[in-house]
XYZ file of C-alpha atoms in Angstrom:
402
model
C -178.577 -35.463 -71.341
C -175.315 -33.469 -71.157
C -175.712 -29.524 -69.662
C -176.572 -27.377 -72.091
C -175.296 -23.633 -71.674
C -177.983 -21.721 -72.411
C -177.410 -18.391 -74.138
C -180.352 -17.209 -75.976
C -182.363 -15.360 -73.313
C -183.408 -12.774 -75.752
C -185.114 -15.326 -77.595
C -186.750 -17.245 -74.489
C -185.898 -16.933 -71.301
C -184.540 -20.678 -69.806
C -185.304 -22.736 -67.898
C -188.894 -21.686 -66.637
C -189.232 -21.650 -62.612
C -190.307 -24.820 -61.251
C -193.556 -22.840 -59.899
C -194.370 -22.056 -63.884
C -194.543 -26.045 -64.749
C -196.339 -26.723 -61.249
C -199.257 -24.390 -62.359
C -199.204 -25.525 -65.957
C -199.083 -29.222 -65.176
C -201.807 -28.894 -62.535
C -203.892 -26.963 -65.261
C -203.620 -29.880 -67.493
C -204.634 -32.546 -65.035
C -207.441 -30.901 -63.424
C -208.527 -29.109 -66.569
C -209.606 -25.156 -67.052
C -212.671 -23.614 -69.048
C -212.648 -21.103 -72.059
C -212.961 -17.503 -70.150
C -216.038 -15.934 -70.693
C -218.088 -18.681 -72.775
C -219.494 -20.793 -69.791
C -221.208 -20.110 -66.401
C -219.746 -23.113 -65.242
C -216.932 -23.292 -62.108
C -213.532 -24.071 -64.642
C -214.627 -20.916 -66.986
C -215.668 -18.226 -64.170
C -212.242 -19.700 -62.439
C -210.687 -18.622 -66.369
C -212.116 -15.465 -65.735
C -210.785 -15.459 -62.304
C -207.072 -15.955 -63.582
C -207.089 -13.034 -66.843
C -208.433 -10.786 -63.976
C -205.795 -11.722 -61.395
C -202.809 -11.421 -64.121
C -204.321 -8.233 -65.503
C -203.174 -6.964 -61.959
C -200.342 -8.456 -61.842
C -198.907 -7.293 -65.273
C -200.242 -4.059 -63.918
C -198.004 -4.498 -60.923
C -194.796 -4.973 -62.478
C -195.134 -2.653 -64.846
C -195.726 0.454 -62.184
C -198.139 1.952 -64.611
C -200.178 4.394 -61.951
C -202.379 5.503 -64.438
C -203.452 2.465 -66.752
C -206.993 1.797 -67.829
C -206.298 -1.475 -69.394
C -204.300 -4.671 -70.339
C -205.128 -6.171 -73.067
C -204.555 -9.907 -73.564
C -203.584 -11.605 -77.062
C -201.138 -14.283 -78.116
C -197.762 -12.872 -77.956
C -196.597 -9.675 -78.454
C -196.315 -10.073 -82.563
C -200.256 -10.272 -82.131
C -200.261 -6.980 -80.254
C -197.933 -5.050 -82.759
C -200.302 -6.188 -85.500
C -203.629 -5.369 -83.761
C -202.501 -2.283 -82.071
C -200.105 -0.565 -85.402
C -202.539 -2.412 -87.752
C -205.344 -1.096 -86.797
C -204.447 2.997 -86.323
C -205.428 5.279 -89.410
C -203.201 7.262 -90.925
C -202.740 9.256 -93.880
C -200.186 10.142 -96.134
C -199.152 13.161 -94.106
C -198.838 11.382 -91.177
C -195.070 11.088 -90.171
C -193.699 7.901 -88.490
C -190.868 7.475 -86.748
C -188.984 4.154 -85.277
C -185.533 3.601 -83.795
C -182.969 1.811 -85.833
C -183.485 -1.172 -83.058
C -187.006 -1.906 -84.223
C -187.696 -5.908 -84.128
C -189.937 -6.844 -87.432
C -192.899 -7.381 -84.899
C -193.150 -3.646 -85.716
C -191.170 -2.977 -89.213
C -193.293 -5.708 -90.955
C -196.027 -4.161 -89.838
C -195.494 -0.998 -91.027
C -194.093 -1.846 -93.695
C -197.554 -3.663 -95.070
C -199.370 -1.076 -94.085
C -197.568 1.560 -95.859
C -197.923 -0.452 -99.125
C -201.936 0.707 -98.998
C -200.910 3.966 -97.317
C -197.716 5.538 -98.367
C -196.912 7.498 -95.073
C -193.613 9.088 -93.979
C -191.587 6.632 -91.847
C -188.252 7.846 -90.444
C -185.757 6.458 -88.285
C -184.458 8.065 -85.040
C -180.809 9.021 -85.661
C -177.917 7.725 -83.791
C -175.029 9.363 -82.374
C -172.067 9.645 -84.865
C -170.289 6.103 -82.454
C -171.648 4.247 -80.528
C -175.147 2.959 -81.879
C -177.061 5.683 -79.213
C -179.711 7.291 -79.518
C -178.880 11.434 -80.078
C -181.467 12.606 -78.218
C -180.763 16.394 -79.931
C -180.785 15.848 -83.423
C -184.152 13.457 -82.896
C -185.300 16.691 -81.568
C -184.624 18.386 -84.370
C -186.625 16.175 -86.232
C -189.187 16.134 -84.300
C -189.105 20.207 -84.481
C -188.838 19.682 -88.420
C -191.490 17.173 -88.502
C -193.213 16.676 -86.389
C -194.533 12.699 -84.886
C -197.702 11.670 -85.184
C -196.815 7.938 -84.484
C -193.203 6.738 -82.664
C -192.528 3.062 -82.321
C -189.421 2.562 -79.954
C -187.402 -0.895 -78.363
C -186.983 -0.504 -74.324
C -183.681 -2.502 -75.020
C -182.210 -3.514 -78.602
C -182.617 -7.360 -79.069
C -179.381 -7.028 -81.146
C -177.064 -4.633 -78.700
C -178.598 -5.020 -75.279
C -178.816 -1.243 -75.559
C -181.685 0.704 -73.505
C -182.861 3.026 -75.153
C -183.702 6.259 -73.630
C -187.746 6.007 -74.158
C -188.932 8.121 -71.210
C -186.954 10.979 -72.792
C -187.341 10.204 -76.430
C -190.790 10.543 -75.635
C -191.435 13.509 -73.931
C -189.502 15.074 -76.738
C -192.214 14.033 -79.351
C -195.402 14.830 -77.013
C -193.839 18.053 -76.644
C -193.906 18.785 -80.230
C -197.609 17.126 -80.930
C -199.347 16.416 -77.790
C -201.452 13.829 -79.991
C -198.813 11.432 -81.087
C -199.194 8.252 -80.671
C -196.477 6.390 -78.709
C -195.976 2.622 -78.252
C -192.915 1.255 -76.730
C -191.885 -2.454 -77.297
C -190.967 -4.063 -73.515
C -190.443 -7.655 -74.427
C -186.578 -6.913 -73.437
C -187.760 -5.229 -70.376
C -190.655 -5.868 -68.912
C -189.706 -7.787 -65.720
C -186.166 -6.477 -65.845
C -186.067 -3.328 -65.790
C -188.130 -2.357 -62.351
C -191.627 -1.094 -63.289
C -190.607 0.382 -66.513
C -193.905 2.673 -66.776
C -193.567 3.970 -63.112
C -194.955 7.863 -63.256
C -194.056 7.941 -67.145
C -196.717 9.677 -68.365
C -195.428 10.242 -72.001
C -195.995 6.305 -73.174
C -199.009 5.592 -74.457
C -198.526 1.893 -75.351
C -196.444 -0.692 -74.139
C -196.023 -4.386 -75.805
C -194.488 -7.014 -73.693
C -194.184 -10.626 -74.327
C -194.790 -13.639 -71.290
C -192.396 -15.616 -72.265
C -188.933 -13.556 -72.363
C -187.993 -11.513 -69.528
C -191.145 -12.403 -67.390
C -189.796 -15.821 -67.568
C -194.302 -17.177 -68.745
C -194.538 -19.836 -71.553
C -195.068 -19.035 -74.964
C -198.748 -17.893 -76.332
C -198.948 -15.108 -74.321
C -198.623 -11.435 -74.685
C -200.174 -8.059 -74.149
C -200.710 -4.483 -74.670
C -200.586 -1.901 -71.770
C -202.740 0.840 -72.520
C -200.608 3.307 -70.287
C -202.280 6.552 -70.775
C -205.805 7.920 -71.164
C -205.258 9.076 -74.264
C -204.518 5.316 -75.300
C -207.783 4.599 -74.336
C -209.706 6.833 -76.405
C -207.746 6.702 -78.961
C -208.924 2.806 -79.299
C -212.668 3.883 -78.969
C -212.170 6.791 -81.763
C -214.062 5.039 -84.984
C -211.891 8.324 -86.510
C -208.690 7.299 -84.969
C -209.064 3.333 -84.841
C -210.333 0.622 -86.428
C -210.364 -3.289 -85.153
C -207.944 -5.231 -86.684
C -209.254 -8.436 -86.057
C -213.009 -9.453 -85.432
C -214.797 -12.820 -83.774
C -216.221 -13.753 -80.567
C -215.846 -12.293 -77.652
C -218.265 -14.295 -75.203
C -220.843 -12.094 -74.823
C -223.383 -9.694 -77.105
C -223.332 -12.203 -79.665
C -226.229 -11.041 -81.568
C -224.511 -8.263 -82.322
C -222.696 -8.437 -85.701
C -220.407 -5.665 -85.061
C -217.325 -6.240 -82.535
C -217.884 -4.747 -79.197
C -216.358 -1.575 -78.696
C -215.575 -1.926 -74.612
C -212.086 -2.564 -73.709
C -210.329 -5.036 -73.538
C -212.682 -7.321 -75.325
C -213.123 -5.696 -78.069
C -208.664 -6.594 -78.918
C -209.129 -9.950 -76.891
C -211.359 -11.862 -79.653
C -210.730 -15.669 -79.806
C -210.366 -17.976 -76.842
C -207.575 -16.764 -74.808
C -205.042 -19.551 -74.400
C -205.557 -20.383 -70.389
C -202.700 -22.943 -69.789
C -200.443 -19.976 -71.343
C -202.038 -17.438 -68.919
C -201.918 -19.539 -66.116
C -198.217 -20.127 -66.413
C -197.609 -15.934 -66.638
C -199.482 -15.693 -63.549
C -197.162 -18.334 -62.142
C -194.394 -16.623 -63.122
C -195.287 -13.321 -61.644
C -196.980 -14.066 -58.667
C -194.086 -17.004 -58.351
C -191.140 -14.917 -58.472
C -190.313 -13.498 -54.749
C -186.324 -11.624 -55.730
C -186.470 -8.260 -55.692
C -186.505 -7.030 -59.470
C -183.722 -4.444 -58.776
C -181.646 -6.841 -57.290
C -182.237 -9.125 -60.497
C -181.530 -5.910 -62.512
C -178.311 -5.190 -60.473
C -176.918 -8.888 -61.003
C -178.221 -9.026 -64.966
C -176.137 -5.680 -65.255
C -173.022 -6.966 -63.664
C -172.469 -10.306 -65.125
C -173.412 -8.514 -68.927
C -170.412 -6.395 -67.793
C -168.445 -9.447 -67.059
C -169.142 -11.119 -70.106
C -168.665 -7.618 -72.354
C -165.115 -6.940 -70.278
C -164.351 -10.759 -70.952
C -164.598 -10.965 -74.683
C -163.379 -7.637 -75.187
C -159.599 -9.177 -74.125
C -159.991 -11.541 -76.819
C -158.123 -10.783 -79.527
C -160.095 -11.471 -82.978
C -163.504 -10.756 -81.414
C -165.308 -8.023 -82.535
C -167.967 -6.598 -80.111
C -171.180 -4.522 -81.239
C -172.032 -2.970 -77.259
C -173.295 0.680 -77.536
C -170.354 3.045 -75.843
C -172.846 4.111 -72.923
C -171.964 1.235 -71.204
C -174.261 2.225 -68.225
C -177.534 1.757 -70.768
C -176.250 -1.872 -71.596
C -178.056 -5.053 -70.630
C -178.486 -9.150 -70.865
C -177.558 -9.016 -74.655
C -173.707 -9.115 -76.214
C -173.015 -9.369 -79.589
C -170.099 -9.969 -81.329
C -168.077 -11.976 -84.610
C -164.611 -13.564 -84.808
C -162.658 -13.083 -87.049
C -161.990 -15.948 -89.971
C -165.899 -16.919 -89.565
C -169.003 -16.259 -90.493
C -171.809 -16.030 -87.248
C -173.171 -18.799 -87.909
C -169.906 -21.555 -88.417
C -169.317 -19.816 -84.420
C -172.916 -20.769 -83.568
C -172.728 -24.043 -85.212
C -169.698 -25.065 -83.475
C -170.744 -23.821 -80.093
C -173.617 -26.006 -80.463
C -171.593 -28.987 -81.773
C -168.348 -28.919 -79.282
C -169.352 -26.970 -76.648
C -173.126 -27.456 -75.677
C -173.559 -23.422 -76.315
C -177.046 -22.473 -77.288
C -176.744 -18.605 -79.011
C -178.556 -16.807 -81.510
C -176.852 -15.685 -85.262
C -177.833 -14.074 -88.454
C -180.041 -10.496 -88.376
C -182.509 -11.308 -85.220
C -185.294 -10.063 -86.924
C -183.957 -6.341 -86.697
C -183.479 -5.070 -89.890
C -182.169 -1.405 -89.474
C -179.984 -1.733 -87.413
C -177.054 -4.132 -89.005
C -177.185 -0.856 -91.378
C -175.301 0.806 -88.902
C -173.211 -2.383 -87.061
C -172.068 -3.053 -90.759
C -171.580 -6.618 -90.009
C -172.920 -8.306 -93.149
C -169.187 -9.906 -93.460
C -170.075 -12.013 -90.964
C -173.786 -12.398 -92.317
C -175.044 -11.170 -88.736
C -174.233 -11.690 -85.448
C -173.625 -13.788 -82.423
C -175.752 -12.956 -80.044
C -174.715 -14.229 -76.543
C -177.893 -13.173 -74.057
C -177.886 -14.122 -70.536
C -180.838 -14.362 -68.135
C -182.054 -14.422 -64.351
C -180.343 -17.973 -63.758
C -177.010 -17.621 -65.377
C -173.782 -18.348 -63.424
C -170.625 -16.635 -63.845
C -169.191 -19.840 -64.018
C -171.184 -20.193 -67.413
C -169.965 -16.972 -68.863
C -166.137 -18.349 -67.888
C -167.283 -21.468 -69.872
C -168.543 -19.583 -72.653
C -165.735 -16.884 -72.793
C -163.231 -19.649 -72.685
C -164.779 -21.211 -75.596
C -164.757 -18.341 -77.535
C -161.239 -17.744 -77.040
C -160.252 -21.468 -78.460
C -162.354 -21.036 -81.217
C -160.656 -17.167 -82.114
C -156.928 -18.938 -81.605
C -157.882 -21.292 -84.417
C -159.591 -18.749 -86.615
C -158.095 -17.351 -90.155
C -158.174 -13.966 -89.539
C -156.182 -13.810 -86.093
């Protein structure tokens, strides 16, 4: 099979460390037990593994204070089950950055067809697609949050988004709102994101992007204390989703101890065992892998900015800019660039609206029916990026509007 030049990190991270498929294959052959529902060796060794990845999500994340991880099947799960499951009224006021994936929009959006609360976006600096951390605290002074859903890093601009600040701003102006941050970007690039960041409540990450685990696995870090009571308030919470748990089975109501009471179902084992592969696996320093990510999305932004006919959505604070670079050519539409990257060039990218619906609002690219979205990852080589760039340029020299 010819290379293939992978560009679609943000999507899933490729390939998977060799260590990943070691502990995946080995779980296959030598087989593993449903956590929980057996006394038997393979299920206490299931139980064994959520309790040894528990820590190790833990670990990476730098969260000094966290009561719990919660386990589920991706991070779509947790968005439903965590923002599903929160009462509100219709005087509650909710705000979400214009970089909000539809893991969280969709959400809210269904939920504020039975409740009609107040959603509002965070606003963004007049250029640049940044955050402006003064006039959100404006809003926050005018009305104030009782729920803010905010992106670590866009999956559109590679933006990061200023969370620990944006944050503190809205605890400062209601103590009880109710903050969730999505990490499925971050979590495993950017060094223990949570690290003495009191402010987050909740943070969703996702095993098989940045943290470089298979698919079926995700998780909710409960960050704060408040997170944790909040989830055992009947006033302030109610279970999204109800079934077995393992244990008190006579009981027809769902458990009310954390985690199990969000981890109903059989947890998918050969997916946890490969996250714990790839965390306890992976011996690079994170910061070092943050350093080189930062440098070769640099490269590749510096690159295509030369070319003429390429049009580049990267947010003007360069410095906040990570893994993800998206642009159009002119004389095409996204996807006629993806389709021929794919065709003549081996290119694997992303096009069309990434499931972020704000935020093409403001990038104003519907021309081009989306984007390209060009996201690199912990194994790419700069002499892929001079592959891809060249490639782009070719295809802009033969394109209409040049």
């Amino acid at each position: 099979m010819d290379k293939i030049y992978y560009f679609d990190n943000a999507a899933t991270t490729f390939p998977k460390p060799e260590y990943v498929k070691a502990a995946m294959i080995e779980a296959i052959e030598n087989g593993y037990g449903n956590a929980g529902r057996g006394s038997y060796k393979l299920a206490s060794d299931s139980v064994q593994v959520q309790d040894r990845l528990r820590k190790k999500i833990l670990e990476k994340s730098g969260s000094q204070s966290a009561a719990h991880v919660i386990l589920t099947s991706g991070a779509t799960i947790a968005f439903n089950m965590l923002l599903g499951g929160i009462r509100l009224t219709e005087e509650s006021v909710v705000y979400v950055s214009p970089f909000e994936h539809n893991a969280v929009i969709r959400v809210l959006h269904s939920k504020h067809k039975k409740i009609p609360f107040i959603i509002k976006e965070l606003p963004l600096s007049e250029n640049g697609w940044c955050i402006d951390l003064e006039k959100a605290e404006y809003e926050f002074l005018m009305n104030p949050p009782d729920l803010i859903c905010i992106s670590n890093i866009s999956n559109v601009t590679g933006y990061i988004l200023p969370v620990a600040d944006i944050c503190q701003l809205a605890k400062s102006k209601n103590e009880k709102v109710i903050t969730v941050v999505d990490g499925c970007q971050a979590m495993g690039l950017i060094p223990k994101p949570l690290l003495n960041n009191p402010h987050i409540d909740y943070y969703i990450f996702a095993g098989h992007k940045t943290l470089y685990g298979p698919f079926g696995i995700g998780g909710i870090i409960c960050n704060t204390i408040y997170s944790e009571k909040l989830l055992r308030s009947p006033e302030l919470y109610e279970p999204y989703l109800c079934g077995g748990t393992g244990s008190d089975s006579l009981n027809k109501n769902m458990k009310t101890d954390l985690p199990e009471m969000l981890e109903t179902g059989s947890m998918d084992m050969l997916a946890a065992k490969g996250l714990l592969a790839a965390l306890e696996g992976q011996k690079d320093d994170v910061r070092k892998g943050f350093i080189k990510e930062k440098q070769q999305t640099e490269y590749l932004t510096d690159m295509l900015m030369n070319i003429d006919g390429v049009k580049l959505y990267a947010p003007d604070d360069r410095e906040n800019h990570i893994s993800i670079v998206s642009f159009n050519v002119a004389g095409y539409t996204c996807q006629e660039i993806g389709m021929i990257l794919d065709e003549d060039y081996n290119i694997a990218v992303r096009t069309g609206y990434h499931c972020a619906p704000l935020i093409h609002t403001y990038l104003k690219d519907n021309e081009y029916n989306g984007t390209v979205r060009a996201s690199i990852g912990r194994y790419t080589t700069r002499e892929e990026l001079d592959y891809f760039v060249q490639a782009v340029k070719e295809l802009s020299e033969e394109g209409d509007g040049v």
